[in-house]
Coordinates of C-alpha atoms and ligand atoms in Angstrom, one line a residue:
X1 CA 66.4 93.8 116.8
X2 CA 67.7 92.3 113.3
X3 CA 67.2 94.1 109.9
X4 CA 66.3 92.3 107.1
X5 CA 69.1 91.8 104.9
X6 CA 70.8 90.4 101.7
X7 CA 74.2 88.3 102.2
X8 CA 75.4 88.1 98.3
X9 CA 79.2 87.0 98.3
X10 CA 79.6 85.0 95.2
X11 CA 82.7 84.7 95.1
X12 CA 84.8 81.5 94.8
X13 CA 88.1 81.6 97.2
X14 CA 91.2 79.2 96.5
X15 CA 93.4 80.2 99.7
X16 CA 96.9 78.6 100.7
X17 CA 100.0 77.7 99.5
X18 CA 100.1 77.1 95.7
X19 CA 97.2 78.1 95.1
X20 CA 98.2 80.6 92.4
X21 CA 99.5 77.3 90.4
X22 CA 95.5 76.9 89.5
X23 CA 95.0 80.4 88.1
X24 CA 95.2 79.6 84.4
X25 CA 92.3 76.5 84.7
X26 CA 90.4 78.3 87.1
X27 CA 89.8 81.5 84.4
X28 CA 89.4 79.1 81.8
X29 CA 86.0 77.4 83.6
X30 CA 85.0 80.9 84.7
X31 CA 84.9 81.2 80.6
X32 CA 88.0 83.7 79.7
X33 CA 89.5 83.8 76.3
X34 CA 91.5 87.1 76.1
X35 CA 92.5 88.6 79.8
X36 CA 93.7 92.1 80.7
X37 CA 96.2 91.5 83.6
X38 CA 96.9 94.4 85.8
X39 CA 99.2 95.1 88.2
X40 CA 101.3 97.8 90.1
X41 CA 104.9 98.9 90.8
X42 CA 106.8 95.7 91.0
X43 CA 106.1 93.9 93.9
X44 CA 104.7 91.4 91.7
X45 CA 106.9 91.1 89.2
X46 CA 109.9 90.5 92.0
X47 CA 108.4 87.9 94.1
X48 CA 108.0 85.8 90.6
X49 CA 104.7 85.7 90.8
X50 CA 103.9 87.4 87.7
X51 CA 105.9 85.2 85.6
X52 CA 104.1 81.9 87.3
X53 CA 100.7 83.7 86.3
X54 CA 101.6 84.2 82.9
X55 CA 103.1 80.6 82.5
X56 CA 99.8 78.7 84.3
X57 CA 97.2 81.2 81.8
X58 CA 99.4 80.3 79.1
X59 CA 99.5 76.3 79.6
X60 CA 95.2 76.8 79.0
X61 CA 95.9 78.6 76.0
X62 CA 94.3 82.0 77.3
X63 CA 96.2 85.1 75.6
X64 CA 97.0 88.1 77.8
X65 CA 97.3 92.0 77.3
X66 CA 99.1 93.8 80.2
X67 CA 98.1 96.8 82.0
X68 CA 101.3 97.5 84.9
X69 CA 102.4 100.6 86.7
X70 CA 98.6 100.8 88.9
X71 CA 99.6 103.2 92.2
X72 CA 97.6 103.2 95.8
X73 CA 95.2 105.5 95.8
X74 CA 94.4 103.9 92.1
X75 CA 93.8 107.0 89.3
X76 CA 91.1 107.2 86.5
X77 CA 93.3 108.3 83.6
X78 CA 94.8 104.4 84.4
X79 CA 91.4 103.7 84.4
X80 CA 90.7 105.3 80.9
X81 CA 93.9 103.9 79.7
X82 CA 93.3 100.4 80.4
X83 CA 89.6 100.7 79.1
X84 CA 91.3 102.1 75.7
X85 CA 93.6 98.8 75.8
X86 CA 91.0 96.4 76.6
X87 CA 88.6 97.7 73.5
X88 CA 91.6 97.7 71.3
X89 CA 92.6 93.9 72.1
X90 CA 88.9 92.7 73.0
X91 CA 89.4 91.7 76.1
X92 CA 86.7 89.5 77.7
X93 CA 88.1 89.1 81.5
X94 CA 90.0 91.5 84.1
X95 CA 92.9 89.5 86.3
X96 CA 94.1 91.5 89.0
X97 CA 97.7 90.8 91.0
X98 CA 98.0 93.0 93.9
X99 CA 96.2 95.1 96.3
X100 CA 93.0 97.1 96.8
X101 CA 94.3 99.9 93.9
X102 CA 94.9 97.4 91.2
X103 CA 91.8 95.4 92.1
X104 CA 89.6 98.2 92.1
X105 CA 91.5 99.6 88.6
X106 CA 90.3 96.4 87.2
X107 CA 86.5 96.5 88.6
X108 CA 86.3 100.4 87.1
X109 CA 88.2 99.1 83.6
X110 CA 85.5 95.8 83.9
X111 CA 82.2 98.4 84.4
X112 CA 83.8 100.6 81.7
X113 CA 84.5 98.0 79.0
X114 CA 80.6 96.8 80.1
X115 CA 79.1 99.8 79.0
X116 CA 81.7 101.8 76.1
X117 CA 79.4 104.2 75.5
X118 CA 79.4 105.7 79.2
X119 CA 82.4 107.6 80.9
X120 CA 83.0 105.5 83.6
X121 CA 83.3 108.4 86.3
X122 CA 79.8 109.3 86.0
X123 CA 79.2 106.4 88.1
X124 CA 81.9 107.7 91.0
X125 CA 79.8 111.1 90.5
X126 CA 76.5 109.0 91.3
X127 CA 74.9 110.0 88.2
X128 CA 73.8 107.2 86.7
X129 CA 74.2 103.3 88.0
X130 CA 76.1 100.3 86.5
X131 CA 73.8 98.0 83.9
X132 CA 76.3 95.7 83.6
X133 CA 80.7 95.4 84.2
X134 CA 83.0 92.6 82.9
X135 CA 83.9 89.3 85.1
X136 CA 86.9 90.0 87.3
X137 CA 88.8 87.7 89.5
X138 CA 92.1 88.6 91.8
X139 CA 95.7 87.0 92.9
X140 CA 95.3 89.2 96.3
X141 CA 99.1 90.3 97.5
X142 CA 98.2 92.4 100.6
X143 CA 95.7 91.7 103.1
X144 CA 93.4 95.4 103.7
X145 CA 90.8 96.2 101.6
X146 CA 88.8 93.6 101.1
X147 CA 88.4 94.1 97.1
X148 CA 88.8 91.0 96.5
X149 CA 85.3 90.2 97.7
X150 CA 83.7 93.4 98.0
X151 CA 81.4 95.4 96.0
X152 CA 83.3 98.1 96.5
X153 CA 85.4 100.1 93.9
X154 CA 87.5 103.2 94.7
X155 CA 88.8 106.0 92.5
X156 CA 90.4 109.0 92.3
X157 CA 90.4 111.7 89.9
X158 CA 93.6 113.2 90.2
X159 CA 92.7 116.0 88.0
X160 CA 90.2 117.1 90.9
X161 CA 91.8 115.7 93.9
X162 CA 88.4 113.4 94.4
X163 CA 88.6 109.9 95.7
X164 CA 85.7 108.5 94.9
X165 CA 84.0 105.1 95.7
X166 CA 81.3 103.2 93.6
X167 CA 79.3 100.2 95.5
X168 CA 78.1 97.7 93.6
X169 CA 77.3 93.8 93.3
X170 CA 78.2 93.8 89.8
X171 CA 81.7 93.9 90.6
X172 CA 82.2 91.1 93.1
X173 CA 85.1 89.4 91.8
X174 CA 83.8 85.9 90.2
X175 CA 87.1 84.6 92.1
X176 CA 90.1 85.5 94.5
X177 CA 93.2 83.4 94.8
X178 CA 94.9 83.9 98.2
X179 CA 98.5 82.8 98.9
X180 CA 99.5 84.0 102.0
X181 CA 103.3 83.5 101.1
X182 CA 103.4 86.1 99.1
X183 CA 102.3 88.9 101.9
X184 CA 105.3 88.1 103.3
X185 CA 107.4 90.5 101.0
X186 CA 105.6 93.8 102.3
X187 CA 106.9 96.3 104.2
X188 CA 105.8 97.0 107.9
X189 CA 104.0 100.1 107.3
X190 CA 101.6 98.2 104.7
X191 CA 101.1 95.6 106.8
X192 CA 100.4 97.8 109.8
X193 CA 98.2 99.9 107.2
X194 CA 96.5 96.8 105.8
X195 CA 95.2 95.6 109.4
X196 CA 94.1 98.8 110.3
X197 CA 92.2 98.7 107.4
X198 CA 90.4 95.2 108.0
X199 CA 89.9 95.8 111.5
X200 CA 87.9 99.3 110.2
X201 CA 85.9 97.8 108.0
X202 CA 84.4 95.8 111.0
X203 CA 84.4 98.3 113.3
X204 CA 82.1 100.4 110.7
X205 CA 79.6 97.7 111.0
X206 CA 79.6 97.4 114.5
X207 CA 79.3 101.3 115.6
X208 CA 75.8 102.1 114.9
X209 CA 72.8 103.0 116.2
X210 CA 70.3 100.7 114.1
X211 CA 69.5 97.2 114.8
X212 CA 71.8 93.9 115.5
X213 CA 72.0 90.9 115.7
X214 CA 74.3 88.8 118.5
X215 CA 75.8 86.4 116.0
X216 CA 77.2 89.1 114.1
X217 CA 78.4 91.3 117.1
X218 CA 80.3 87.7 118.0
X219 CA 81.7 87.5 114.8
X220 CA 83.1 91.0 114.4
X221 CA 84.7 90.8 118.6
X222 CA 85.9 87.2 117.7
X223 CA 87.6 89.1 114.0
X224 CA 89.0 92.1 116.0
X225 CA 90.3 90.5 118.2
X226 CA 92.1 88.0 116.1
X227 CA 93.1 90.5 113.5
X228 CA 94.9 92.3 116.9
X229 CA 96.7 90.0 118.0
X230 CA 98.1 88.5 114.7
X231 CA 99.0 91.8 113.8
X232 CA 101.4 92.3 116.9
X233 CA 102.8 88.7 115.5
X234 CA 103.5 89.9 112.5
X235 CA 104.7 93.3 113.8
X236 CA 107.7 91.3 115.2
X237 CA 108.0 88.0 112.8
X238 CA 106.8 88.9 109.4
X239 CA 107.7 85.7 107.9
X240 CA 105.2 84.1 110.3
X241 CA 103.0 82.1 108.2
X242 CA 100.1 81.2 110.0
X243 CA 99.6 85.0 111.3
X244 CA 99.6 86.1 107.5
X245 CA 97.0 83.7 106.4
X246 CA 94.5 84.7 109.7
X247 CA 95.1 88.3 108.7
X248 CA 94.5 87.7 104.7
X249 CA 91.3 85.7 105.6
X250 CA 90.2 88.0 108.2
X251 CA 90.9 90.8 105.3
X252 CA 88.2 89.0 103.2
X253 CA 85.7 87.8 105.9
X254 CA 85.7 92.0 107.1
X255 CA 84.7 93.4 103.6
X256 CA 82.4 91.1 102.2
X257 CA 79.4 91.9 104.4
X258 CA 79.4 89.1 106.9
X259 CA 80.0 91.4 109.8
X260 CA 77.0 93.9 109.3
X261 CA 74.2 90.8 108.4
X262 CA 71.0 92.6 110.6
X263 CA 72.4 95.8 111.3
X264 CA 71.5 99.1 109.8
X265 CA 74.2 99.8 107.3
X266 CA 76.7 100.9 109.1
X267 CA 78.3 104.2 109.6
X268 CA 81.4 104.4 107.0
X269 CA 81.9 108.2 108.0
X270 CA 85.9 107.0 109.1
X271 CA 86.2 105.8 105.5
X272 CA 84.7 109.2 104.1
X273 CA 86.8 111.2 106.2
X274 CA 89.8 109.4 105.0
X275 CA 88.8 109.3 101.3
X276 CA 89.2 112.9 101.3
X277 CA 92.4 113.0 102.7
X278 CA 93.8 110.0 100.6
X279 CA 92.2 111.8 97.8
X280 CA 94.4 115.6 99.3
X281 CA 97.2 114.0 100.5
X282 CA 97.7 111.1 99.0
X283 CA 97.8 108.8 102.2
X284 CA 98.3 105.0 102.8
X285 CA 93.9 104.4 102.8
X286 CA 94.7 102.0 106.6
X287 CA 97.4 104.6 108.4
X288 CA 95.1 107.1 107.6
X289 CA 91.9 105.3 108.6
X290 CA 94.3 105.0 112.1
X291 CA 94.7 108.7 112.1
X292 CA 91.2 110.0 112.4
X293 CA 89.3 107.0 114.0
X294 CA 90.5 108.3 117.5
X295 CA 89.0 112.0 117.0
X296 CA 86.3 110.3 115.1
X297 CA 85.4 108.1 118.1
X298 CA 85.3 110.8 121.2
X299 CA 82.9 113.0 118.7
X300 CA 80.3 110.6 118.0
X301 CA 81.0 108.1 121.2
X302 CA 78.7 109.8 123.6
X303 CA 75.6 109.0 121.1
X304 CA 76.7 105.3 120.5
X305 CA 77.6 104.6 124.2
X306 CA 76.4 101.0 124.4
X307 CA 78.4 100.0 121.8
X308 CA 81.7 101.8 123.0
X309 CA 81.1 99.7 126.2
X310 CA 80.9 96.6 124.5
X311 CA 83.3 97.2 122.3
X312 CA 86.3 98.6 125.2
X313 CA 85.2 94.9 127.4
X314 CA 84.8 92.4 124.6
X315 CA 87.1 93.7 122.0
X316 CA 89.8 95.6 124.0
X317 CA 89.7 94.0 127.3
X318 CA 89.0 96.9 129.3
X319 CA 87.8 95.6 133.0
X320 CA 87.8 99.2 134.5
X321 CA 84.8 99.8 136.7
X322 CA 83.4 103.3 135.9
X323 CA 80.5 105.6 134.1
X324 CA 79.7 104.4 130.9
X325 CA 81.6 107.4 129.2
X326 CA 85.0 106.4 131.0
X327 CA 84.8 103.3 130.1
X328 CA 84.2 103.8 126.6
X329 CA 87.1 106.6 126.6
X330 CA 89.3 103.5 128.2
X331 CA 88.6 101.3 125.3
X332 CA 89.5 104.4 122.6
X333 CA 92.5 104.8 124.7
X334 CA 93.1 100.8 124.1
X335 CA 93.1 100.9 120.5
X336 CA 95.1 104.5 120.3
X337 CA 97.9 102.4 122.2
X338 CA 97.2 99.2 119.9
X339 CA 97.7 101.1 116.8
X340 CA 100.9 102.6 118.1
X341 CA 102.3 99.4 119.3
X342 CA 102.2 98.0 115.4
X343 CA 103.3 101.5 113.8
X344 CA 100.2 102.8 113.2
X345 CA 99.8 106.8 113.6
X346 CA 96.9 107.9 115.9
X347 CA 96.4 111.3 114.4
X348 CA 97.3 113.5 111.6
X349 CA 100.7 114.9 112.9
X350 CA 101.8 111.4 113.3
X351 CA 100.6 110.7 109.8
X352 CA 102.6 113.2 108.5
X353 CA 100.1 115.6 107.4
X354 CA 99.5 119.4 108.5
X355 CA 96.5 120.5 106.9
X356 CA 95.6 123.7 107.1
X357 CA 92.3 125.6 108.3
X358 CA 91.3 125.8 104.4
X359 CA 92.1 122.6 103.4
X360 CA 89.8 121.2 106.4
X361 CA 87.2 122.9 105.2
X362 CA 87.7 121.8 101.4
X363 CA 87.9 118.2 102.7
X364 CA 84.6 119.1 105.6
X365 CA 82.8 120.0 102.3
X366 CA 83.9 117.1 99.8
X367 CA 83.1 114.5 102.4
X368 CA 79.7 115.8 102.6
X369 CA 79.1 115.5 98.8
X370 CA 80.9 112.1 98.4
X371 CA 78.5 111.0 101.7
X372 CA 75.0 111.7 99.9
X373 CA 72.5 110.5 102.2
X374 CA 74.6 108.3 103.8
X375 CA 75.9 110.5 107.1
X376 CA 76.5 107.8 110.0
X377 CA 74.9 105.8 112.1
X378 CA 76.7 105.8 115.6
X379 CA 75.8 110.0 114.7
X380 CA 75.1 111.6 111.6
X381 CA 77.6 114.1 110.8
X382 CA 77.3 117.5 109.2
X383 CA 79.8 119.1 107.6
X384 CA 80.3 121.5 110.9
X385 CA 80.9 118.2 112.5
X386 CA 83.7 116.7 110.0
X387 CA 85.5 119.7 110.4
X388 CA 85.3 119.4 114.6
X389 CA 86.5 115.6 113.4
X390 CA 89.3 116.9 111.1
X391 CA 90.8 119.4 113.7
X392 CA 90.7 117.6 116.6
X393 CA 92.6 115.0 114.7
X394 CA 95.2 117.7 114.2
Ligands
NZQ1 O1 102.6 98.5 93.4 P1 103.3 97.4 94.1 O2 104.7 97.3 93.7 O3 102.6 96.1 94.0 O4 103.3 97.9 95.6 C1 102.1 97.9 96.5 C2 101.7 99.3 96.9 O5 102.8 100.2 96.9 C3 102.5 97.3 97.8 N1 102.4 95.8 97.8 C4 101.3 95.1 97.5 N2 101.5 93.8 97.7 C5 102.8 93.7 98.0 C6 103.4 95.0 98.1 N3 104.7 95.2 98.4 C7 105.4 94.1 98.7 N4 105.0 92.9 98.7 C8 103.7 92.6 98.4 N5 103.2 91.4 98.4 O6 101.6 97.8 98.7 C9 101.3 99.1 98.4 C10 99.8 99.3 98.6 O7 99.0 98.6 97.7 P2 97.4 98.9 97.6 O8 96.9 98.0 96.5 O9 97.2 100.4 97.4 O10 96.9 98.5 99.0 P3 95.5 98.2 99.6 O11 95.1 96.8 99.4 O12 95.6 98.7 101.0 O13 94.5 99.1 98.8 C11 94.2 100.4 99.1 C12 93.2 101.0 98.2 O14 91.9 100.3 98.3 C13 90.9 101.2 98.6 C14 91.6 102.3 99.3 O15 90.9 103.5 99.4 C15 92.9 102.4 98.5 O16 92.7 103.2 97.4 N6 89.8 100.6 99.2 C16 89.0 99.7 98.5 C17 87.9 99.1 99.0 C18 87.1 98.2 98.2 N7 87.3 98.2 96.9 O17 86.2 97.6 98.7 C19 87.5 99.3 100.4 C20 88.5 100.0 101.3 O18 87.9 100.6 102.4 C21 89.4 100.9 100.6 O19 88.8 102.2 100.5
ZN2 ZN1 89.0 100.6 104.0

């Protein structure tokens, strides 16, 4: 049976080639004066995108105060930093070119500029809840995390080795500007990492054990099975244009809610997992989602049977006749061997991360906190059970 539910995805896409050319007139109707641009290592700089960015807010007479040097696995003293820069030069809009970490640098600068008064962590602590956050808008780089439309904001306090997300509606970007061009300059591995990562954030809808709806179950098959097979293009021909934009828009279409309308939620305990060993280890967010979805998967799958099956024949292919438990087994097996046919580790030692017996436990206990209430759908997991999960993906 279908939930009720809220679709809110606000916000306004320009997709294609070119499209950055629009950036400067597009901020100017969404009513930006003074903008914080933000943006990471150089990726940005060295495609020459930057510069057209610049030029086009410019040409509309917007001024601009830069924010650069942003890292995956975004921190919160950048985060305090740009908050500092933005009072100081009264910003009134957040622009960010790149990925999920500058993005989501931009939404936590945007929610603290909002409210001055606050720290901005509290809310990664889940003390207190956002009032209000600055308009943000994105030039989206990499296809992965979905920022660009989400309501999703992720953080970590390197200071404490927490990685910390904050969900809310006030930071859907007001606008994301796709070129999938400019995808075409990353390197396997982020690619590989970035597909992963859209394909989980589907797949975390679609394991669970509350209600659903067939449209949606049709939607997410038809996504993951799209997102597959333009990933093992681009594995082999990453100039391939038309595989790049069905991955960037699949990257958008996975995070922004459409694939859970009349479920229960979702499960997210993959993403939890991994937060805490992004947060120890400092691991690409998607190869590491790859890592511990296979241990995560034979824990929970004997709970969440019907949708294993459904998943292993309509997503993976599997025809094998058999008990319901081998089949689901075949289609984990299917995606183990997916994920290493693009790269992608399928546990921790391939990740390149021994943690030890300790440091399972820290991360067991840290997941539990970061997870609140929210413990799973497909099964709720206890902290016993994360560190079963973390081992077995030893
Ligand atoms: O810094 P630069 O030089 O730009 O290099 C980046 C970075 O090293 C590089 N890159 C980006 N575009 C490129 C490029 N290199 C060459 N050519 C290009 N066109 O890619 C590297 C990774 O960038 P990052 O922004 O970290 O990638 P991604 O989009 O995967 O974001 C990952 C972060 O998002 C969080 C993750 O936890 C992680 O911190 N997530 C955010 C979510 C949300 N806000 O809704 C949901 C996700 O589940 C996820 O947790
Ligand atoms: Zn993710």
């Amino acid at each position: 049976m279908a939930n009720n539910f809220k679709y809110y995805s606000p916000t306004e896409v320009i997709f294609g080639k070119g499209a950055e050319q629009g950036t400067g007139k597009m901020l100017k109707r969404l009513g930006a004066s003074h903008v914080l641009l933000i943006y990471g290592g150089g990726s940005a700089r060295r495609s020459g995108l930057l510069d057209k960015v610049r030029h086009s807010l410019g040409e509309e007479g917007i001024s601009v105060t830069e924010l650069e040097g942003i890292v995956p696995n975004p921190r919160l003293d950048k985060v305090y930093e740009g908050i500092q820069i933005g009072k100081e030069q009264d910003v009134d809009f957040l622009l960010a070119v790149g990925g999920g970490s500058v993005i989501d640098t931009a939404k936590a600068i945007a929610y603290g500029l909002a409210e001055p008064e606050h720290d901005v962590w509290e809310l990664f602590q889940h003390v207190r809840i956002a009032k209000k956050c600055l308009p943000v808008a994105s030039i989206l780089t990499i296809a992965a995390a979905g920022s660009e439309t989400s309501k999703g904001c992720v953080i970590t306090n390197e200071k404490t080795g927490e990685k910390r997300a904050y969900d809310d509606d006030l930071a859907r970007p007001k606008a994301a500007i796709m070129n999938p061009e400019y995808t075409k300059s990353l390197p396997d591995y982020q690619t590989g990492s970035g597909c992963v990562d859209i394909m989980m954030h589907t797949m975390e809808r679609y394991f669970t054990n509350g209600g659903n709806m067939e449209i949606t179950d049709a939607i997410a098959e038809a996504l993951l099975r799209t997102v597959m097979a333009n990933a093992i293009i681009l594995h082999n021909d990453p100039d391939n244009y038309d595989a790049r934009a069905e991955i960037m828009w699949a990257g958008s279409l996975a995070h922004n809610d459409l694939t859970g309308c009349g479920n229960d939620g979702g499960d997210f305990m993959t993403h939890k997992l991994e937060h805490e060993m992004g947060g120890m280890f400092d691991v690409t967010h998607g190869a590491g989602l790859a890592a511990i979805w296979p241990s995560w998967a034979r824990y929970v799958c004997e709970g969440c049977l019907p949708r294993f099956v459904r998943f292993a024949r309509n997503v993976m292919g599997i025809t094998l006749e058999g008990t319901d438990k081998e089949i689901a087994e075949a289609g984990i097996c299917a995606v183990e061997q997916f994920y290493r046919s693009i790269g992608m580790p399928t546990n921790m030692r391939e990740l390149g991360i021994t943690p030890s017996d300790d440091q399972i436990l820290a991360m067991a206990d840290r997941c539990m906190i970061a997870s609140g209430d929210h413990i799973g759908s497909a099964k709720k997991i206890t902290a016993d059970d994360a560190v079963e999960i973390y081992k077995n993906a030893r």
